[in-house]
Amino acid sequence: MKNVSIAIAVAALSSPLPSLAFSARSQHSVARTRLNAVAPAEGSRRNFVSSSIAGAGLAVWISSPSPSLADVSDGNSLPQGAAQFSRVIKVRSQLKSVAKRVAEQSSEMDNKEWDKIDEYLRTVYSAGNDMKEISKGMTDPSKKAKAEEDVKLLQGLVQAAQKPVSKKDAAGFGAIANKADSLFE
């Protein structure tokens, strides 16, 4: 709103003879004849208002942010670090529910569901990459080294979990999933 007011003021000051733009027709006939002699068509209120509106529109257009800069503030996405942290938290909660499903109802699971678990393991592995990126921001060297060690161990466990999943071994997958879950802490 402040930008619009400034734009109108700029347009009013840049208009020729702004003081005559709001004058009544009958009171300034002498000034108007002088105005018409100097600038015949530019002294009317209509021209002043139209140039003010055009100036205000231009100011609003110039001051509005471009869409490429507004993604985060629009709520469309999170900043990179927050998005990585969010993915890690989601993967951890999903891992618990997948391990629970496998432990309690493995006899009801078909080949398609076991294939989906195999695909999900790839998501867990990529969460390890997100954890690596998050650990780069750690300032304490001992915590950073522990986080990097946990990431390597998590990714190794994910690779090891593919064997019980391919054999449809619920107990083997459950043991590995519990170890992997403890690494997210």
mmCIF file of N, CA and C in Angstrom, residues 32-122:
data_model
loop_
_atom_site.group_PDB
_atom_site.id
_atom_site.type_symbol
_atom_site.label_atom_id
_atom_site.label_comp_id
_atom_site.label_asym_id
_atom_site.label_seq_id
_atom_site.Cartn_x
_atom_site.Cartn_y
_atom_site.Cartn_z
ATOM 1 N N ARG A 32 -5.796 28.543 -17.490
ATOM 2 C CA ARG A 32 -6.018 27.502 -18.470
ATOM 3 C C ARG A 32 -5.619 27.976 -19.862
ATOM 4 N N THR A 33 -5.894 29.213 -20.192
ATOM 5 C CA THR A 33 -5.500 29.696 -21.512
ATOM 6 C C THR A 33 -3.988 29.731 -21.610
ATOM 7 N N ARG A 34 -3.320 30.076 -20.488
ATOM 8 C CA ARG A 34 -1.852 30.019 -20.514
ATOM 9 C C ARG A 34 -1.387 28.572 -20.646
ATOM 10 N N LEU A 35 -2.062 27.678 -19.931
ATOM 11 C CA LEU A 35 -1.710 26.264 -20.000
ATOM 12 C C LEU A 35 -1.918 25.748 -21.413
ATOM 13 N N ASN A 36 -3.024 26.097 -22.020
ATOM 14 C CA ASN A 36 -3.285 25.638 -23.379
ATOM 15 C C ASN A 36 -2.284 26.210 -24.367
ATOM 16 N N ALA A 37 -1.804 27.387 -24.085
ATOM 17 C CA ALA A 37 -0.808 27.972 -24.979
ATOM 18 C C ALA A 37 0.516 27.229 -24.843
ATOM 19 N N VAL A 38 0.855 26.790 -23.629
ATOM 20 C CA VAL A 38 2.119 26.093 -23.411
ATOM 21 C C VAL A 38 1.980 24.606 -23.728
ATOM 22 N N ALA A 39 0.958 23.956 -23.145
ATOM 23 C CA ALA A 39 0.742 22.529 -23.347
ATOM 24 C C ALA A 39 -0.756 22.308 -23.524
ATOM 25 N N PRO A 40 -1.262 22.377 -24.726
ATOM 26 C CA PRO A 40 -2.690 22.419 -24.949
ATOM 27 C C PRO A 40 -3.484 21.238 -24.401
ATOM 28 N N ALA A 41 -3.062 20.010 -24.484
ATOM 29 C CA ALA A 41 -3.899 18.867 -24.119
ATOM 30 C C ALA A 41 -3.517 18.227 -22.798
ATOM 31 N N GLU A 42 -2.534 18.743 -22.095
ATOM 32 C CA GLU A 42 -2.023 18.040 -20.924
ATOM 33 C C GLU A 42 -2.478 18.616 -19.592
ATOM 34 N N GLY A 43 -3.354 19.570 -19.535
ATOM 35 C CA GLY A 43 -3.719 20.184 -18.273
ATOM 36 C C GLY A 43 -5.017 19.683 -17.688
ATOM 37 N N SER A 44 -5.687 18.786 -18.309
ATOM 38 C CA SER A 44 -6.979 18.342 -17.790
ATOM 39 C C SER A 44 -6.822 17.360 -16.650
ATOM 40 N N ARG A 45 -7.871 17.279 -15.836
ATOM 41 C CA ARG A 45 -7.865 16.324 -14.724
ATOM 42 C C ARG A 45 -7.834 14.893 -15.230
ATOM 43 N N ARG A 46 -8.493 14.660 -16.324
ATOM 44 C CA ARG A 46 -8.551 13.302 -16.877
ATOM 45 C C ARG A 46 -7.157 12.822 -17.250
ATOM 46 N N ASN A 47 -6.370 13.664 -17.882
ATOM 47 C CA ASN A 47 -5.001 13.275 -18.240
ATOM 48 C C ASN A 47 -4.141 13.062 -16.992
ATOM 49 N N PHE A 48 -4.370 13.909 -15.992
ATOM 50 C CA PHE A 48 -3.610 13.760 -14.758
ATOM 51 C C PHE A 48 -3.933 12.431 -14.076
ATOM 52 N N VAL A 49 -5.224 12.127 -13.973
ATOM 53 C CA VAL A 49 -5.645 10.890 -13.311
ATOM 54 C C VAL A 49 -5.155 9.673 -14.085
ATOM 55 N N SER A 50 -5.262 9.696 -15.400
ATOM 56 C CA SER A 50 -4.816 8.537 -16.177
ATOM 57 C C SER A 50 -3.309 8.340 -16.077
ATOM 58 N N SER A 51 -2.547 9.435 -16.050
ATOM 59 C CA SER A 51 -1.101 9.269 -15.905
ATOM 60 C C SER A 51 -0.748 8.805 -14.497
ATOM 61 N N SER A 52 -1.542 9.238 -13.483
ATOM 62 C CA SER A 52 -1.306 8.782 -12.110
ATOM 63 C C SER A 52 -1.592 7.294 -11.973
ATOM 64 N N ILE A 53 -2.687 6.850 -12.582
ATOM 65 C CA ILE A 53 -3.034 5.427 -12.510
ATOM 66 C C ILE A 53 -1.988 4.586 -13.222
ATOM 67 N N ALA A 54 -1.528 5.054 -14.372
ATOM 68 C CA ALA A 54 -0.494 4.319 -15.100
ATOM 69 C C ALA A 54 0.797 4.256 -14.286
ATOM 70 N N GLY A 55 1.151 5.350 -13.655
ATOM 71 C CA GLY A 55 2.354 5.374 -12.822
ATOM 72 C C GLY A 55 2.230 4.460 -11.625
ATOM 73 N N ALA A 56 1.039 4.449 -11.012
ATOM 74 C CA ALA A 56 0.816 3.574 -9.860
ATOM 75 C C ALA A 56 0.874 2.112 -10.277
ATOM 76 N N GLY A 57 0.282 1.796 -11.418
ATOM 77 C CA GLY A 57 0.335 0.413 -11.907
ATOM 78 C C GLY A 57 1.751 -0.028 -12.185
ATOM 79 N N LEU A 58 2.536 0.857 -12.772
ATOM 80 C CA LEU A 58 3.935 0.548 -13.057
ATOM 81 C C LEU A 58 4.711 0.328 -11.760
ATOM 82 N N ALA A 59 4.456 1.160 -10.750
ATOM 83 C CA ALA A 59 5.163 1.015 -9.482
ATOM 84 C C ALA A 59 4.804 -0.296 -8.800
ATOM 85 N N VAL A 60 3.538 -0.684 -8.837
ATOM 86 C CA VAL A 60 3.126 -1.953 -8.235
ATOM 87 C C VAL A 60 3.754 -3.117 -8.977
ATOM 88 N N TRP A 61 3.767 -3.058 -10.289
ATOM 89 C CA TRP A 61 4.358 -4.134 -11.091
ATOM 90 C C TRP A 61 5.849 -4.263 -10.807
ATOM 91 N N ILE A 62 6.557 -3.154 -10.679
ATOM 92 C CA ILE A 62 8.001 -3.184 -10.447
ATOM 93 C C ILE A 62 8.315 -3.690 -9.045
ATOM 94 N N SER A 63 7.497 -3.299 -8.060
ATOM 95 C CA SER A 63 7.813 -3.664 -6.682
ATOM 96 C C SER A 63 7.346 -5.056 -6.283
ATOM 97 N N SER A 64 6.547 -5.733 -7.112
ATOM 98 C CA SER A 64 6.078 -7.068 -6.744
ATOM 99 C C SER A 64 7.198 -8.087 -6.946
ATOM 100 N N PRO A 65 7.316 -9.068 -6.019
ATOM 101 C CA PRO A 65 8.390 -10.053 -6.142
ATOM 102 C C PRO A 65 8.123 -11.021 -7.291
ATOM 103 N N SER A 66 9.183 -11.486 -7.881
ATOM 104 C CA SER A 66 9.023 -12.462 -8.953
ATOM 105 C C SER A 66 8.675 -13.820 -8.350
ATOM 106 N N PRO A 67 7.929 -14.647 -9.060
ATOM 107 C CA PRO A 67 7.514 -15.946 -8.507
ATOM 108 C C PRO A 67 8.680 -16.853 -8.151
ATOM 109 N N SER A 68 9.794 -16.737 -8.830
ATOM 110 C CA SER A 68 10.909 -17.628 -8.546
ATOM 111 C C SER A 68 11.512 -17.365 -7.172
ATOM 112 N N LEU A 69 11.326 -16.166 -6.655
ATOM 113 C CA LEU A 69 11.869 -15.852 -5.344
ATOM 114 C C LEU A 69 10.873 -16.133 -4.227
ATOM 115 N N ALA A 70 9.652 -16.459 -4.566
ATOM 116 C CA ALA A 70 8.610 -16.544 -3.556
ATOM 117 C C ALA A 70 8.181 -17.969 -3.229
ATOM 118 N N ASP A 71 8.870 -18.992 -3.683
ATOM 119 C CA ASP A 71 8.426 -20.361 -3.438
ATOM 120 C C ASP A 71 8.314 -20.700 -1.969
ATOM 121 N N VAL A 72 9.353 -20.388 -1.200
ATOM 122 C CA VAL A 72 9.343 -20.757 0.211
ATOM 123 C C VAL A 72 8.290 -19.954 0.953
ATOM 124 N N SER A 73 8.190 -18.657 0.665
ATOM 125 C CA SER A 73 7.222 -17.833 1.387
ATOM 126 C C SER A 73 5.792 -18.149 0.974
ATOM 127 N N ASP A 74 5.579 -18.739 -0.184
ATOM 128 C CA ASP A 74 4.239 -19.131 -0.595
ATOM 129 C C ASP A 74 3.791 -20.410 0.078
ATOM 130 N N GLY A 75 4.683 -21.115 0.705
ATOM 131 C CA GLY A 75 4.327 -22.357 1.368
ATOM 132 C C GLY A 75 4.391 -23.564 0.457
ATOM 133 N N ASN A 76 4.961 -23.405 -0.720
ATOM 134 C CA ASN A 76 5.037 -24.508 -1.668
ATOM 135 C C ASN A 76 6.128 -25.506 -1.308
ATOM 136 N N SER A 77 7.170 -25.043 -0.668
ATOM 137 C CA SER A 77 8.270 -25.945 -0.343
ATOM 138 C C SER A 77 9.014 -25.431 0.884
ATOM 139 N N LEU A 78 9.801 -26.307 1.447
ATOM 140 C CA LEU A 78 10.627 -25.957 2.594
ATOM 141 C C LEU A 78 12.028 -25.600 2.118
ATOM 142 N N PRO A 79 12.779 -24.854 2.917
ATOM 143 C CA PRO A 79 14.191 -24.657 2.587
ATOM 144 C C PRO A 79 14.896 -26.012 2.574
ATOM 145 N N GLN A 80 16.014 -26.100 1.898
ATOM 146 C CA GLN A 80 16.691 -27.374 1.663
ATOM 147 C C GLN A 80 16.972 -28.144 2.952
ATOM 148 N N GLY A 81 17.542 -27.506 3.949
ATOM 149 C CA GLY A 81 17.878 -28.201 5.192
ATOM 150 C C GLY A 81 16.642 -28.711 5.925
ATOM 151 N N ALA A 82 15.603 -27.898 5.955
ATOM 152 C CA ALA A 82 14.361 -28.311 6.617
ATOM 153 C C ALA A 82 13.695 -29.453 5.856
ATOM 154 N N ALA A 83 13.763 -29.432 4.529
ATOM 155 C CA ALA A 83 13.177 -30.504 3.720
ATOM 156 C C ALA A 83 13.917 -31.822 3.978
ATOM 157 N N GLN A 84 15.240 -31.765 4.084
ATOM 158 C CA GLN A 84 16.017 -32.969 4.363
ATOM 159 C C GLN A 84 15.664 -33.526 5.741
ATOM 160 N N PHE A 85 15.555 -32.654 6.719
ATOM 161 C CA PHE A 85 15.213 -33.093 8.067
ATOM 162 C C PHE A 85 13.807 -33.702 8.080
ATOM 163 N N SER A 86 12.896 -33.087 7.370
ATOM 164 C CA SER A 86 11.519 -33.591 7.297
ATOM 165 C C SER A 86 11.476 -34.982 6.660
ATOM 166 N N ARG A 87 12.266 -35.169 5.596
ATOM 167 C CA ARG A 87 12.299 -36.496 4.950
ATOM 168 C C ARG A 87 12.849 -37.554 5.887
ATOM 169 N N VAL A 88 13.873 -37.221 6.655
ATOM 170 C CA VAL A 88 14.461 -38.180 7.597
ATOM 171 C C VAL A 88 13.433 -38.562 8.658
ATOM 172 N N ILE A 89 12.718 -37.606 9.186
ATOM 173 C CA ILE A 89 11.696 -37.881 10.212
ATOM 174 C C ILE A 89 10.590 -38.762 9.633
ATOM 175 N N LYS A 90 10.161 -38.466 8.399
ATOM 176 C CA LYS A 90 9.110 -39.274 7.751
ATOM 177 C C LYS A 90 9.567 -40.708 7.539
ATOM 178 N N VAL A 91 10.790 -40.869 7.069
ATOM 179 C CA VAL A 91 11.316 -42.217 6.805
ATOM 180 C C VAL A 91 11.377 -43.016 8.103
ATOM 181 N N ARG A 92 11.771 -42.348 9.181
ATOM 182 C CA ARG A 92 11.848 -43.062 10.464
ATOM 183 C C ARG A 92 10.465 -43.539 10.904
ATOM 184 N N SER A 93 9.464 -42.672 10.788
ATOM 185 C CA SER A 93 8.122 -43.085 11.220
ATOM 186 C C SER A 93 7.562 -44.172 10.298
ATOM 187 N N GLN A 94 7.858 -44.081 9.014
ATOM 188 C CA GLN A 94 7.394 -45.108 8.080
ATOM 189 C C GLN A 94 8.101 -46.437 8.319
ATOM 190 N N LEU A 95 9.376 -46.371 8.677
ATOM 191 C CA LEU A 95 10.127 -47.592 8.946
ATOM 192 C C LEU A 95 9.512 -48.357 10.126
ATOM 193 N N LYS A 96 9.101 -47.613 11.131
ATOM 194 C CA LYS A 96 8.457 -48.266 12.284
ATOM 195 C C LYS A 96 7.166 -48.961 11.855
ATOM 196 N N SER A 97 6.360 -48.287 11.040
ATOM 197 C CA SER A 97 5.080 -48.885 10.634
ATOM 198 C C SER A 97 5.295 -50.063 9.683
ATOM 199 N N VAL A 98 6.295 -49.977 8.798
ATOM 200 C CA VAL A 98 6.586 -51.101 7.895
ATOM 201 C C VAL A 98 7.069 -52.303 8.700
ATOM 202 N N ALA A 99 7.964 -52.075 9.669
ATOM 203 C CA ALA A 99 8.474 -53.177 10.502
ATOM 204 C C ALA A 99 7.346 -53.808 11.309
ATOM 205 N N LYS A 100 6.423 -52.983 11.793
ATOM 206 C CA LYS A 100 5.279 -53.508 12.551
ATOM 207 C C LYS A 100 4.389 -54.360 11.657
ATOM 208 N N ARG A 101 4.135 -53.880 10.431
ATOM 209 C CA ARG A 101 3.294 -54.620 9.479
ATOM 210 C C ARG A 101 3.932 -55.974 9.153
ATOM 211 N N VAL A 102 5.234 -55.956 8.888
ATOM 212 C CA VAL A 102 5.926 -57.203 8.541
ATOM 213 C C VAL A 102 5.927 -58.168 9.730
ATOM 214 N N ALA A 103 6.160 -57.640 10.922
ATOM 215 C CA ALA A 103 6.219 -58.504 12.103
ATOM 216 C C ALA A 103 4.865 -59.118 12.438
ATOM 217 N N GLU A 104 3.803 -58.354 12.303
ATOM 218 C CA GLU A 104 2.487 -58.833 12.728
ATOM 219 C C GLU A 104 1.707 -59.564 11.638
ATOM 220 N N GLN A 105 1.905 -59.174 10.373
ATOM 221 C CA GLN A 105 1.043 -59.719 9.322
ATOM 222 C C GLN A 105 1.822 -60.191 8.101
ATOM 223 N N SER A 106 2.977 -60.781 8.303
ATOM 224 C CA SER A 106 3.790 -61.219 7.163
ATOM 225 C C SER A 106 3.128 -62.348 6.383
ATOM 226 N N SER A 107 2.328 -63.138 7.045
ATOM 227 C CA SER A 107 1.672 -64.247 6.341
ATOM 228 C C SER A 107 0.619 -63.755 5.346
ATOM 229 N N GLU A 108 0.089 -62.556 5.554
ATOM 230 C CA GLU A 108 -0.931 -61.999 4.662
ATOM 231 C C GLU A 108 -0.337 -61.199 3.498
ATOM 232 N N MET A 109 0.962 -60.983 3.517
ATOM 233 C CA MET A 109 1.595 -60.136 2.499
ATOM 234 C C MET A 109 1.857 -60.936 1.230
ATOM 235 N N ASP A 110 1.556 -60.319 0.089
ATOM 236 C CA ASP A 110 1.804 -60.974 -1.199
ATOM 237 C C ASP A 110 3.119 -60.468 -1.794
ATOM 238 N N ASN A 111 3.458 -60.977 -2.978
ATOM 239 C CA ASN A 111 4.725 -60.602 -3.629
ATOM 240 C C ASN A 111 4.798 -59.109 -3.932
ATOM 241 N N LYS A 112 3.679 -58.513 -4.296
ATOM 242 C CA LYS A 112 3.660 -57.084 -4.616
ATOM 243 C C LYS A 112 4.059 -56.250 -3.402
ATOM 244 N N GLU A 113 3.543 -56.625 -2.260
ATOM 245 C CA GLU A 113 3.840 -55.875 -1.045
ATOM 246 C C GLU A 113 5.310 -56.031 -0.650
ATOM 247 N N TRP A 114 5.856 -57.221 -0.820
ATOM 248 C CA TRP A 114 7.284 -57.399 -0.549
ATOM 249 C C TRP A 114 8.134 -56.578 -1.521
ATOM 250 N N ASP A 115 7.689 -56.459 -2.766
ATOM 251 C CA ASP A 115 8.403 -55.621 -3.743
ATOM 252 C C ASP A 115 8.353 -54.147 -3.335
ATOM 253 N N LYS A 116 7.223 -53.721 -2.807
ATOM 254 C CA LYS A 116 7.095 -52.338 -2.334
ATOM 255 C C LYS A 116 8.037 -52.070 -1.159
ATOM 256 N N ILE A 117 8.210 -53.085 -0.307
ATOM 257 C CA ILE A 117 9.144 -52.934 0.816
ATOM 258 C C ILE A 117 10.567 -52.810 0.286
ATOM 259 N N ASP A 118 10.890 -53.576 -0.753
ATOM 260 C CA ASP A 118 12.209 -53.469 -1.372
ATOM 261 C C ASP A 118 12.424 -52.060 -1.940
ATOM 262 N N GLU A 119 11.402 -51.507 -2.582
ATOM 263 C CA GLU A 119 11.492 -50.124 -3.100
ATOM 264 C C GLU A 119 11.630 -49.130 -1.944
ATOM 265 N N TYR A 120 10.914 -49.385 -0.861
ATOM 266 C CA TYR A 120 10.992 -48.494 0.296
ATOM 267 C C TYR A 120 12.396 -48.485 0.895
ATOM 268 N N LEU A 121 13.082 -49.603 0.820
ATOM 269 C CA LEU A 121 14.457 -49.638 1.335
ATOM 270 C C LEU A 121 15.352 -48.646 0.593
ATOM 271 N N ARG A 122 15.072 -48.409 -0.665
ATOM 272 C CA ARG A 122 15.831 -47.400 -1.416
ATOM 273 C C ARG A 122 15.580 -46.008 -0.838
#
